Each structure stands twice: as structure tokens, then as C-alpha cells.
């Protein structure tokens, strides 16, 4: 594979960086009245303003050249064609097939995957309709009122984020619950809120071997049977979503109650598959289809638009500019929307699990930074907390500010305040505040002399802090679908530039193995294994604390 740091565009960008790092966005805006117009882009119901970045036309040309030299055009084609680009697992990467609304054939191992995608979607639709309409009845002939999703990681965060984001579109009878933590508390608290007669448990696990999920599912099943006292009733209250039919059957869920997906769907990219069943149960088939439609719009755009006007490519390459040239290792997701409060956690997994790697696809180590640390919170709450660091701290971290333009559904007077904050923050991050402006401001407040001068340095803001403003017309299934797909493709592009496999997750697999031995020791099933002194001591402390049990 080509050595990224040897590519002509990589070096050319370094030459350009020597000058570009001196530029202040204030001046860039002053010298170009058209900047916002030129550095803005609309795709479907999404609008991206990327003008408040430390970039010029030369930067963008260099970055797009880098994308071409790194083979991005070919890699995009490979993904959409179903080639096995997840090389360490020998799998295709086809979340795009799950929302391929044109139905054009996509082949994996010579087989068109579209018929099975459509057939599972149809089964999901029928099932969702039966549950939502009240036709599907529990063991005492009552309709379902509560859905408990049991899953973790990719089998939790996507459905959880989407169901929270689209709550205004949810079925009024349906209460959604998500249980991922194996600590017992989350399941215990959830079970306090639901009734066995009216609850449907959706057990979601790609592998159906994940200890946390299986433990929670078994406990939920015991809880249910203690109440229903009839094994046959399980079929009305437990369904599974998995790629592993045998494990589902072994667990005791009838395979006719299983919704299938395939190994070419990565966990963190799976909300579009049967893993989206809780989404469909809550929002209905039509809204789920709209979510897929929105993603499809972004897929088509990503596949066909020239890089210079390609939203995911722009987001990715501007990200590369900060990560690899400025050396900023963090990126903030700040949705100005309470319904999107789980979006930072979702993007965190999507990005950090995909690109948190240091080995390239050919097995060689990288000699540059890869995935940034993704973090965030609803913007308005962040403003009253960590934005201080973003404004005046020593780290420079790009921020995605995400909001909806229309005030539809908001309480009177609220949306204007919210959006005023989005725009004001973006402006402040860009402009900053000079010592001269601070002096004027303090003088206007009646301060003067030494007291004024002593305060000036504390109230100065350097500005020049990058933001992307991502605006939706309105937070609905279609626009959310486009937004998520934009991030998925952004992450893919960055993975391609770094030459890493964005679709495996050996770090997660390690976590799944590690606890097994120690769990055996804690439960007394295994004799003490070899450990370092710290681990031995921690195990001892556990034993002492639980001596009497
Ligand atoms: C996602 C990861 C990981 C996975 C969970 C749950 O891409 O692989 O987050 O989704 O570990 O795995 P199962 O779905 O197999 O239970």
C-alpha cells in the first residue's frame, strides 16, 4: 500500500501548513465576503457551514488531492460493490445495502444480498405492525405497552440514540427501555417499571455470545417465568435479533421469533438492519423507511458528488487537517437539541471503535495520529460546563455544532434562544476577543487604570477555534438518517486516508475474553490463576468483601 507520509499531497500540505497555521479566521472572513457562501453545502435536509475552519482554497485543494492520492475513489467503489474491505475478518462492509432504496443488486460471494435485506425488512414491518396495532397479544391477551431492548455496544447505542432522537414520532402506547449494563441495577430498575403481561423483550446480539447481554436476557427470562409460570408464554414476550441462529435456539428463543442480519453488517453500523427492530416498533415501518431513505440520500451523495462538494469527504478531510497537521487529538460533538442527547455517545463509538487503530491494513504500524477522542454533550449544557476549555484552554478541539432550523414542536420562545446560542458560540469560537475589545468593554462598564489592565489578559479570547455548523431543517427520521450516514462515511474516509481497517474491533474482542478467567476465580469455579500482584490484591479484596455470601 502507498505510504501516506510519502504521498506528494501529504508533503505539499506540510509546506502549506507552515503559512496556514499563522492565519486567523477573522482575517479570512474579512478578506473574503463570499467565504460563508463558498464554504457551505446542502444535502437533502442537511446544511453544513464549514467556513469557520482554519482553511483556505489551497488547503482544500491539497486535502482533496491527498484523498485522491490515498485511493479514496477506488475504496468508495469497493465498499459499495460489496468487496471484502474488512480484511482482518474477511467480510464485506455493506450497511449501505441495508438502505439501498433503489434495490440495485449488490453481490457478496456471488449472491445478491438485496432479496434477503428486503425480506427481513418485510418481516420486521409485519411484526412491528402487529405489535403496534395491538394485534400481537401477551400471554394474558393484553397488547404490548413496553419494549425492553437488551443489548450492548452496537446492539444498544444505535437504537437507543434513534429512539431518543425521534421521540415525538414514537407510538403513544409504547414505552422504550434499553438495558446494556450487566451491573444488575439497570435491569432491576427497568423491571420495576414494567409488567410481564405487557412487555416485549428484544434480545439483540450479533454474535449471541456477549456475556452482558446473555446474562441480562437470562435474568429477564427468569423474572418473566416467575410471573407467567408458562414456558409457552416466552414466545409472546421474547424475540431475538442476531446473525447466530443456533445460539438463539440454544438460548430458548424460537427461531421463528428471530430476526436475522449478516456478518457484513458491523455492530456499530447495524441500526439499519434488524437491530433497528426496536426503532421500527417505536416509530412504525413508515418512519423507519424514512430513516433509511435519509441515509440513502447521503449514500448517493457520498458516492457521486465531487470531493470538493461532498459532505462526508469535506468533514473527513478537514478533520485530517486538524488531527494530522495541527495535532488536535480530540473532536467535540455538541448537539443543540435535547432529543439528540445520546448522539455524542453514538458517534463516540462509531468513530473511536472504527478508527482507534494503529496498524495499517498491510500490518505495518502507522507513523501519524489516527482517530481523535470524540466527546461531547448537548451544546447548551456544555456551554455551562466544558466550553470554558474550548474557548480558553490550551487544547484546540474542533467542534460540530448540530441544530434544527425550524422551531416546529418547541415551546414558545425557546427555539430562538437555543439557536441564538449556537450561532453566537460559533462566532465567538471563530472571532475570539482582542485585548482592545476587552479594554473597550471594561471601560464602558466604568473600569479603568490598573484594575482594568489586570483583568484584560483573563478576558481575552484568542479565537481561531474551528467549528462545523450542521443544521437540519427539522429533526425527523429522514434528516436523522442523512446525518448518521454522513458521520459513517466521514469515518470511513478518514480510515481510508490512514490506511486502517475501520471495520474490525479487536480491542472490543479483547474485553470480551479478558474477564472470563477472573470471573471464574471470583465465582470459585476456577482456581487462582497467575496474575500480577495488583490484580491478585483486587481479587482478594473482592473475596473479603463478599466472604459471608
Ligand atoms: C460494534 C462492536 C461492539 C458490539 C458489542 C455487542 O461494532 O463490535 O460494540 O456491538 O460488543 O456485540 P453483540 O452484538 O455480538 O452482542
XYZ file of C-alpha atoms and ligand atoms in Angstrom:
565
model
C 0.000 0.000 0.000
C 1.142 3.558 -0.612
C 2.926 5.199 2.283
C 0.713 8.102 3.355
C 3.581 10.274 4.524
C 5.359 9.767 1.180
C 2.438 10.970 -0.929
C 3.166 14.243 -2.739
C -0.021 15.868 -1.394
C 0.917 14.963 2.209
C 4.194 16.822 1.918
C 2.682 19.687 -0.035
C 0.152 20.163 2.749
C 3.008 20.370 5.257
C 4.576 23.159 3.221
C 1.241 24.935 3.096
C 0.683 24.346 6.810
C 3.735 26.439 7.699
C 1.834 29.503 6.434
C -1.713 28.361 7.085
C -1.172 27.864 10.818
C -0.481 31.586 11.152
C -3.793 32.593 9.603
C -6.604 33.853 11.768
C -10.151 33.092 10.638
C -11.125 36.663 11.457
C -8.868 37.846 8.655
C -10.036 35.124 6.320
C -13.602 36.324 6.765
C -12.635 39.966 6.425
C -10.745 39.377 3.208
C -13.460 37.285 1.566
C -17.076 38.400 1.902
C -18.181 35.301 -0.003
C -16.485 32.859 2.359
C -19.660 31.566 4.023
C -21.346 31.165 0.665
C -18.416 29.294 -0.796
C -17.840 27.066 2.220
C -21.422 25.902 2.690
C -23.187 22.856 1.349
C -26.690 21.396 1.351
C -27.536 17.710 1.033
C -31.177 16.653 1.399
C -32.417 18.365 4.546
C -28.908 18.977 5.937
C -26.885 22.131 5.654
C -23.191 22.270 6.519
C -21.373 25.534 7.149
C -17.672 24.686 7.191
C -16.468 28.255 6.707
C -15.362 28.604 10.344
C -12.378 26.331 9.854
C -8.716 27.217 9.541
C -8.715 26.503 5.852
C -8.249 28.288 2.548
C -8.872 27.191 -1.024
C -5.300 25.956 -1.111
C -5.893 23.820 1.980
C -8.977 22.252 0.462
C -7.251 21.592 -2.845
C -4.377 19.920 -1.020
C -6.707 17.826 1.130
C -8.762 16.648 -1.839
C -5.585 15.824 -3.690
C -4.486 13.796 -0.680
C -7.814 11.931 -0.735
C -7.271 11.037 -4.382
C -3.659 10.013 -3.919
C -4.664 7.834 -0.954
C -7.034 5.937 -3.252
C -10.355 7.164 -1.857
C -12.260 6.995 -5.175
C -11.380 3.308 -5.565
C -12.139 2.497 -1.920
C -15.605 4.065 -2.126
C -16.327 1.915 -5.174
C -15.049 -1.188 -3.376
C -17.322 -0.629 -0.398
C -20.466 -0.065 -2.469
C -19.624 -3.072 -4.646
C -19.536 -5.400 -1.645
C -15.821 -6.192 -1.832
C -14.353 -7.654 1.344
C -12.745 -4.470 2.594
C -12.880 -5.658 6.209
C -9.785 -7.727 5.561
C -8.984 -8.952 9.068
C -12.429 -10.542 9.320
C -12.662 -11.309 5.594
C -16.019 -9.552 5.344
C -17.769 -7.104 3.071
C -18.965 -3.855 4.649
C -22.468 -3.247 3.459
C -24.529 -1.102 5.773
C -25.236 0.814 2.547
C -27.093 -2.261 1.218
C -29.498 -2.053 4.149
C -30.727 1.310 2.894
C -30.243 0.718 -0.810
C -33.657 2.045 -1.701
C -33.138 1.653 -5.449
C -32.742 -2.066 -4.896
C -29.919 -2.338 -7.411
C -28.196 -5.689 -6.873
C -25.187 -5.843 -4.544
C -23.247 -9.086 -4.603
C -21.377 -10.809 -1.800
C -19.761 -14.118 -2.755
C -21.772 -14.128 -5.955
C -25.121 -13.683 -4.202
C -27.273 -10.560 -4.476
C -27.937 -9.524 -0.866
C -30.935 -7.340 -1.675
C -33.652 -10.054 -1.655
C -32.734 -11.081 1.896
C -32.435 -7.471 3.045
C -35.936 -6.820 1.720
C -37.374 -9.989 3.142
C -36.143 -9.219 6.684
C -37.437 -5.668 6.364
C -40.805 -7.049 5.379
C -40.899 -9.429 8.348
C -39.900 -6.606 10.664
C -42.656 -4.450 9.187
C -45.321 -7.123 9.722
C -44.196 -7.796 13.259
C -43.999 -4.082 14.126
C -47.456 -3.562 12.705
C -48.886 -6.448 14.757
C -47.325 -5.147 17.982
C -48.209 -1.509 17.392
C -51.781 -2.165 16.316
C -52.421 -4.284 19.391
C -52.981 -7.409 17.315
C -49.939 -9.087 18.950
C -51.062 -10.027 22.418
C -49.217 -11.076 25.522
C -49.911 -14.230 27.495
C -52.963 -12.693 29.175
C -54.258 -11.285 25.883
C -53.170 -7.736 26.515
C -51.428 -5.526 23.976
C -47.753 -4.680 24.405
C -47.039 -1.355 26.110
C -43.329 -1.682 26.934
C -40.361 -2.738 24.845
C -37.170 -3.686 26.679
C -34.142 -3.817 24.420
C -31.363 -5.973 25.814
C -28.061 -5.467 24.013
C -24.785 -3.612 24.366
C -22.439 -1.511 22.209
C -23.592 -1.602 18.604
C -26.637 -3.607 19.661
C -27.741 -0.835 22.004
C -26.431 2.620 21.179
C -27.908 2.988 17.687
C -31.489 2.021 18.574
C -31.234 3.935 21.854
C -29.972 7.094 20.166
C -32.544 6.972 17.363
C -35.489 6.208 19.666
C -34.473 9.099 21.928
C -33.925 11.431 18.976
C -37.269 10.687 17.361
C -39.399 10.512 20.454
C -42.033 12.881 19.043
C -42.626 10.259 16.318
C -42.982 7.380 18.787
C -46.123 5.327 19.351
C -48.021 6.889 22.256
C -48.719 3.500 23.874
C -45.139 2.300 23.674
C -42.547 2.907 26.395
C -38.989 2.163 25.343
C -36.349 0.808 27.741
C -32.746 -0.055 26.994
C -30.689 -2.360 29.171
C -27.000 -2.746 28.377
C -25.153 -2.710 31.699
C -24.520 -6.020 33.414
C -24.283 -4.362 36.829
C -27.811 -5.537 37.620
C -29.012 -2.073 38.530
C -30.195 -1.116 35.071
C -32.230 -4.283 34.584
C -33.567 -4.201 38.148
C -34.758 -0.611 37.771
C -36.285 -1.355 34.376
C -38.152 -4.404 35.612
C -39.665 -2.294 38.404
C -41.338 -0.165 35.738
C -42.833 -2.863 33.526
C -45.399 -5.667 33.740
C -44.731 -9.157 32.473
C -48.105 -9.289 30.711
C -47.493 -6.245 28.534
C -43.724 -6.272 27.959
C -41.818 -7.420 24.923
C -38.124 -8.169 25.380
C -35.970 -7.731 22.286
C -32.657 -9.509 22.815
C -30.146 -8.054 20.380
C -26.737 -9.550 19.818
C -24.902 -10.046 16.559
C -22.916 -12.961 17.959
C -25.358 -14.030 20.680
C -22.349 -14.836 22.835
C -21.920 -11.487 24.603
C -21.846 -12.169 28.316
C -23.512 -8.929 29.412
C -26.441 -9.383 27.031
C -26.949 -13.074 27.690
C -26.805 -12.551 31.460
C -29.388 -9.763 31.302
C -31.563 -11.776 28.934
C -31.480 -14.854 31.214
C -32.355 -12.782 34.266
C -35.197 -11.126 32.349
C -36.439 -14.537 31.266
C -36.377 -15.851 34.859
C -38.239 -12.745 36.023
C -40.791 -13.277 33.302
C -41.288 -17.006 34.017
C -41.712 -16.369 37.729
C -44.748 -14.343 36.746
C -46.106 -16.095 33.665
C -45.390 -19.597 35.000
C -45.651 -20.993 31.499
C -42.727 -21.714 29.159
C -45.011 -21.304 26.177
C -45.651 -17.674 27.099
C -41.976 -16.859 26.366
C -42.691 -16.894 22.616
C -45.090 -13.985 23.013
C -42.670 -11.871 25.006
C -39.150 -12.600 23.757
C -37.753 -12.022 20.296
C -34.133 -12.075 19.225
C -32.084 -10.209 16.651
C -28.877 -11.953 15.669
C -26.687 -13.474 12.995
C -26.374 -16.671 15.069
C -29.499 -18.771 14.747
C -28.088 -21.748 16.646
C -27.160 -19.712 19.711
C -30.602 -18.083 19.694
C -32.279 -21.515 19.615
C -29.944 -22.808 22.361
C -30.929 -19.838 24.477
C -34.569 -20.890 24.186
C -35.946 -18.348 21.755
C -37.884 -19.935 18.913
C -36.056 -19.186 15.617
C -39.411 -18.077 14.184
C -39.107 -15.203 16.672
C -35.649 -14.308 15.419
C -34.843 -11.500 13.025
C -31.717 -12.071 11.045
C -28.847 -9.950 9.854
C -25.487 -10.815 8.369
C -21.782 -10.739 9.089
C -21.282 -7.903 6.602
C -23.142 -5.556 8.964
C -20.773 -4.182 11.607
C -22.273 -3.813 15.094
C -21.855 -0.039 15.218
C -23.284 0.238 11.689
C -26.246 -2.037 12.372
C -29.146 0.213 13.335
C -30.360 -0.007 9.708
C -30.649 -3.794 9.939
C -32.906 -5.942 12.132
C -31.008 -4.374 15.057
C -33.305 -1.439 14.234
C -36.325 -3.547 15.252
C -36.944 -1.539 18.457
C -36.798 1.606 16.312
C -39.422 0.193 13.992
C -41.564 -0.971 16.898
C -41.495 2.524 18.337
C -41.673 4.651 15.185
C -43.506 2.357 12.796
C -42.467 0.963 9.441
C -43.041 4.185 7.552
C -40.770 6.259 9.756
C -38.119 3.532 9.769
C -38.249 3.582 5.965
C -37.823 7.343 6.087
C -34.707 6.858 8.223
C -33.377 4.504 5.537
C -34.359 6.982 2.815
C -32.415 9.741 4.546
C -29.328 7.547 4.778
C -29.739 6.569 1.130
C -29.739 10.237 0.086
C -26.394 10.648 1.858
C -25.054 7.390 0.380
C -25.854 8.539 -3.146
C -24.342 11.934 -2.481
C -21.195 10.402 -0.983
C -20.830 8.021 -3.900
C -21.404 10.531 -6.678
C -20.608 14.104 -5.606
C -17.186 15.510 -6.472
C -14.974 15.535 -3.391
C -14.959 19.337 -3.289
C -18.741 19.318 -2.748
C -19.030 16.073 -0.842
C -20.232 16.483 2.737
C -18.671 13.372 4.318
C -15.429 13.893 2.389
C -15.206 17.544 3.448
C -15.922 16.707 7.091
C -13.329 13.931 6.995
C -10.571 15.821 5.229
C -10.969 18.942 7.362
C -10.733 16.556 10.316
C -7.478 15.151 8.889
C -6.150 18.706 8.645
C -6.552 19.182 12.385
C -5.596 15.697 13.514
C -2.506 15.220 11.385
C -1.256 18.777 10.829
C -2.393 20.870 13.783
C -2.111 17.812 16.011
C -5.512 18.176 17.640
C -6.430 14.784 19.038
C -9.969 15.493 20.111
C -13.269 16.340 18.470
C -16.435 17.569 20.140
C -19.992 16.655 19.166
C -22.360 19.287 20.521
C -25.996 18.826 19.517
C -28.219 21.761 20.420
C -31.197 19.504 20.822
C -32.243 17.550 23.879
C -33.623 14.769 21.703
C -30.080 14.256 20.376
C -28.543 13.886 23.811
C -27.252 10.369 23.021
C -25.699 11.411 19.716
C -22.253 12.165 21.224
C -22.117 8.664 22.756
C -23.227 7.100 19.494
C -20.662 8.988 17.377
C -18.054 8.248 20.028
C -18.450 4.526 19.457
C -18.803 4.887 15.698
C -15.592 6.865 15.343
C -13.358 5.575 18.127
C -14.169 1.912 17.588
C -13.761 2.248 13.840
C -10.586 4.285 13.657
C -8.986 3.830 17.070
C -6.247 1.746 15.454
C -2.500 1.945 14.966
C -1.947 -0.876 12.499
C -2.482 -0.375 8.819
C -4.242 -2.944 6.659
C -0.881 -4.321 5.494
C 0.127 -4.968 9.113
C 2.617 -2.106 9.363
C 2.372 0.431 12.182
C 1.139 3.957 11.478
C 3.545 6.835 11.983
C 0.902 9.517 12.397
C -2.132 10.185 14.567
C -5.394 8.376 13.836
C -8.856 8.705 15.418
C -9.432 11.692 17.652
C -11.020 11.334 21.057
C -14.697 12.009 20.478
C -16.618 13.537 23.304
C -19.487 15.874 23.879
C -22.818 16.679 25.405
C -25.806 18.757 24.430
C -24.311 22.093 23.424
C -26.324 24.276 25.692
C -25.335 22.228 28.754
C -21.750 22.084 27.525
C -21.693 25.876 27.441
C -22.243 25.930 31.177
C -19.546 23.339 31.743
C -16.673 22.350 29.466
C -16.948 25.081 26.828
C -14.620 27.129 29.048
C -11.770 24.855 27.983
C -12.839 25.040 24.369
C -12.739 28.843 24.471
C -9.662 29.491 26.571
C -7.925 26.189 27.289
C -4.663 25.042 25.754
C -6.283 22.316 23.636
C -7.718 23.216 20.299
C -10.539 20.861 19.592
C -12.796 21.169 16.541
C -16.482 21.194 17.419
C -19.535 20.079 15.476
C -22.491 22.241 16.447
C -25.695 20.486 15.402
C -29.153 22.049 15.443
C -32.511 22.271 13.682
C -33.615 25.447 11.947
C -37.365 25.115 12.342
C -38.880 25.746 15.725
C -41.618 23.170 14.987
C -42.796 21.495 18.175
C -40.747 23.666 20.546
C -42.298 25.666 23.359
C -42.909 29.354 22.502
C -39.776 31.456 22.803
C -37.378 28.562 23.411
C -36.038 27.785 19.970
C -34.842 31.330 19.294
C -32.802 31.297 22.488
C -31.323 27.953 21.560
C -30.308 28.955 18.047
C -29.012 32.321 19.192
C -26.605 30.363 21.370
C -25.496 28.083 18.527
C -24.711 30.985 16.225
C -23.151 33.111 18.972
C -20.865 30.301 20.088
C -19.714 29.574 16.545
C -18.989 33.264 16.051
C -17.136 33.588 19.345
C -15.023 30.493 18.692
C -14.042 31.973 15.358
C -13.518 35.644 16.243
C -12.372 35.470 19.815
C -11.991 38.799 21.630
C -8.932 41.000 21.345
C -7.306 42.923 24.206
C -8.513 46.125 22.574
C -12.110 44.914 22.558
C -11.816 43.818 26.176
C -10.456 47.246 27.183
C -13.357 48.972 25.480
C -15.844 46.658 27.120
C -14.358 47.168 30.600
C -14.096 50.913 30.145
C -17.762 51.028 29.161
C -18.500 49.300 32.455
C -16.669 52.079 34.274
C -13.378 50.309 34.975
C -10.057 51.976 34.469
C -6.361 52.074 35.317
C -4.545 49.170 36.882
C -7.679 47.250 37.783
C -8.756 47.314 34.155
C -5.335 46.270 32.842
C -5.079 43.437 35.366
C -8.301 41.955 34.079
C -7.582 42.300 30.350
C -5.471 39.156 29.808
C -8.074 36.983 31.543
C -10.872 38.212 29.345
C -9.017 37.872 26.062
C -10.113 35.057 23.760
C -7.680 34.047 21.056
C -10.486 32.725 18.840
C -9.477 30.875 15.677
C -11.126 27.795 17.135
C -12.746 25.671 14.460
C -16.390 24.682 14.262
C -18.640 22.989 11.733
C -22.250 24.073 11.949
C -24.569 21.291 10.844
C -28.161 22.387 10.505
C -31.183 20.277 9.777
C -34.414 21.778 8.590
C -36.033 19.710 11.312
C -35.123 16.634 13.335
C -37.192 13.972 11.596
C -36.437 10.380 10.547
C -35.198 11.329 7.100
C -32.822 14.068 8.246
C -31.543 11.945 11.113
C -30.846 9.140 8.640
C -28.814 11.538 6.486
C -26.942 12.900 9.492
C -25.889 9.480 10.790
C -24.859 8.325 7.323
C -22.761 11.482 6.893
C -20.794 10.584 10.026
C -20.455 6.938 8.984
C -18.920 7.962 5.669
C -16.748 10.642 7.238
C -15.235 7.969 9.462
C -14.763 5.618 6.501
C -12.921 8.342 4.565
C -10.538 9.010 7.439
C -9.872 5.280 7.779
C -9.005 5.140 4.075
C -6.589 8.059 4.363
C -4.831 6.407 7.300
C -4.865 3.025 5.545
C -6.506 1.285 8.503
C -9.404 -1.148 8.662
C -12.307 0.837 10.133
C -14.498 -2.235 10.417
C -12.827 -4.604 12.844
C -12.655 -4.152 16.637
C -10.035 -6.369 18.206
C -9.939 -4.144 21.280
C -13.598 -4.918 21.963
C -12.983 -8.631 21.417
C -10.162 -8.475 23.969
C -12.571 -7.048 26.535
C -14.917 -9.953 25.879
C -12.154 -12.503 26.641
C -10.353 -10.824 29.494
C -12.924 -11.063 32.242
C -13.634 -14.751 31.702
C -10.794 -16.186 33.798
C -11.207 -13.702 36.614
C -14.966 -14.261 36.614
C -14.234 -17.959 37.144
C -11.974 -17.074 40.064
C -14.485 -14.686 41.638
C -17.252 -17.277 41.447
C -14.975 -20.034 42.734
C -15.275 -22.062 39.524
C -11.600 -21.639 38.719
C -8.557 -21.971 40.937
C -6.421 -18.852 41.270
C -4.700 -18.169 38.000
C -1.373 -16.370 37.540
C -1.740 -12.631 37.991
C 0.383 -9.625 38.824
C 0.332 -8.551 42.461
C -2.118 -5.719 41.863
C -4.721 -7.967 40.204
C -4.227 -10.603 42.959
C -4.839 -7.966 45.586
C -8.006 -6.714 43.890
C -9.372 -10.257 43.680
C -8.558 -10.728 47.378
C -10.422 -7.523 48.266
C -13.470 -8.784 46.387
C -13.327 -12.094 48.247
C -13.041 -10.381 51.628
C -15.962 -8.064 50.855
C -18.152 -10.999 49.827
C -16.969 -13.513 52.434
C -20.308 -14.074 54.074
C -22.241 -14.524 50.824
C -19.614 -2.858 17.413
C -18.861 -3.671 18.339
C -19.496 -3.888 19.676
C -20.653 -4.882 19.655
C -20.982 -5.274 21.088
C -22.140 -6.241 21.157
O -19.263 -2.590 16.290
O -18.469 -4.856 17.758
O -19.938 -2.697 20.227
O -21.744 -4.346 19.011
O -19.861 -5.818 21.690
O -21.868 -7.398 20.426
P -23.010 -8.390 20.062
O -23.999 -7.683 19.211
O -22.366 -9.532 19.344
O -23.645 -8.803 21.354
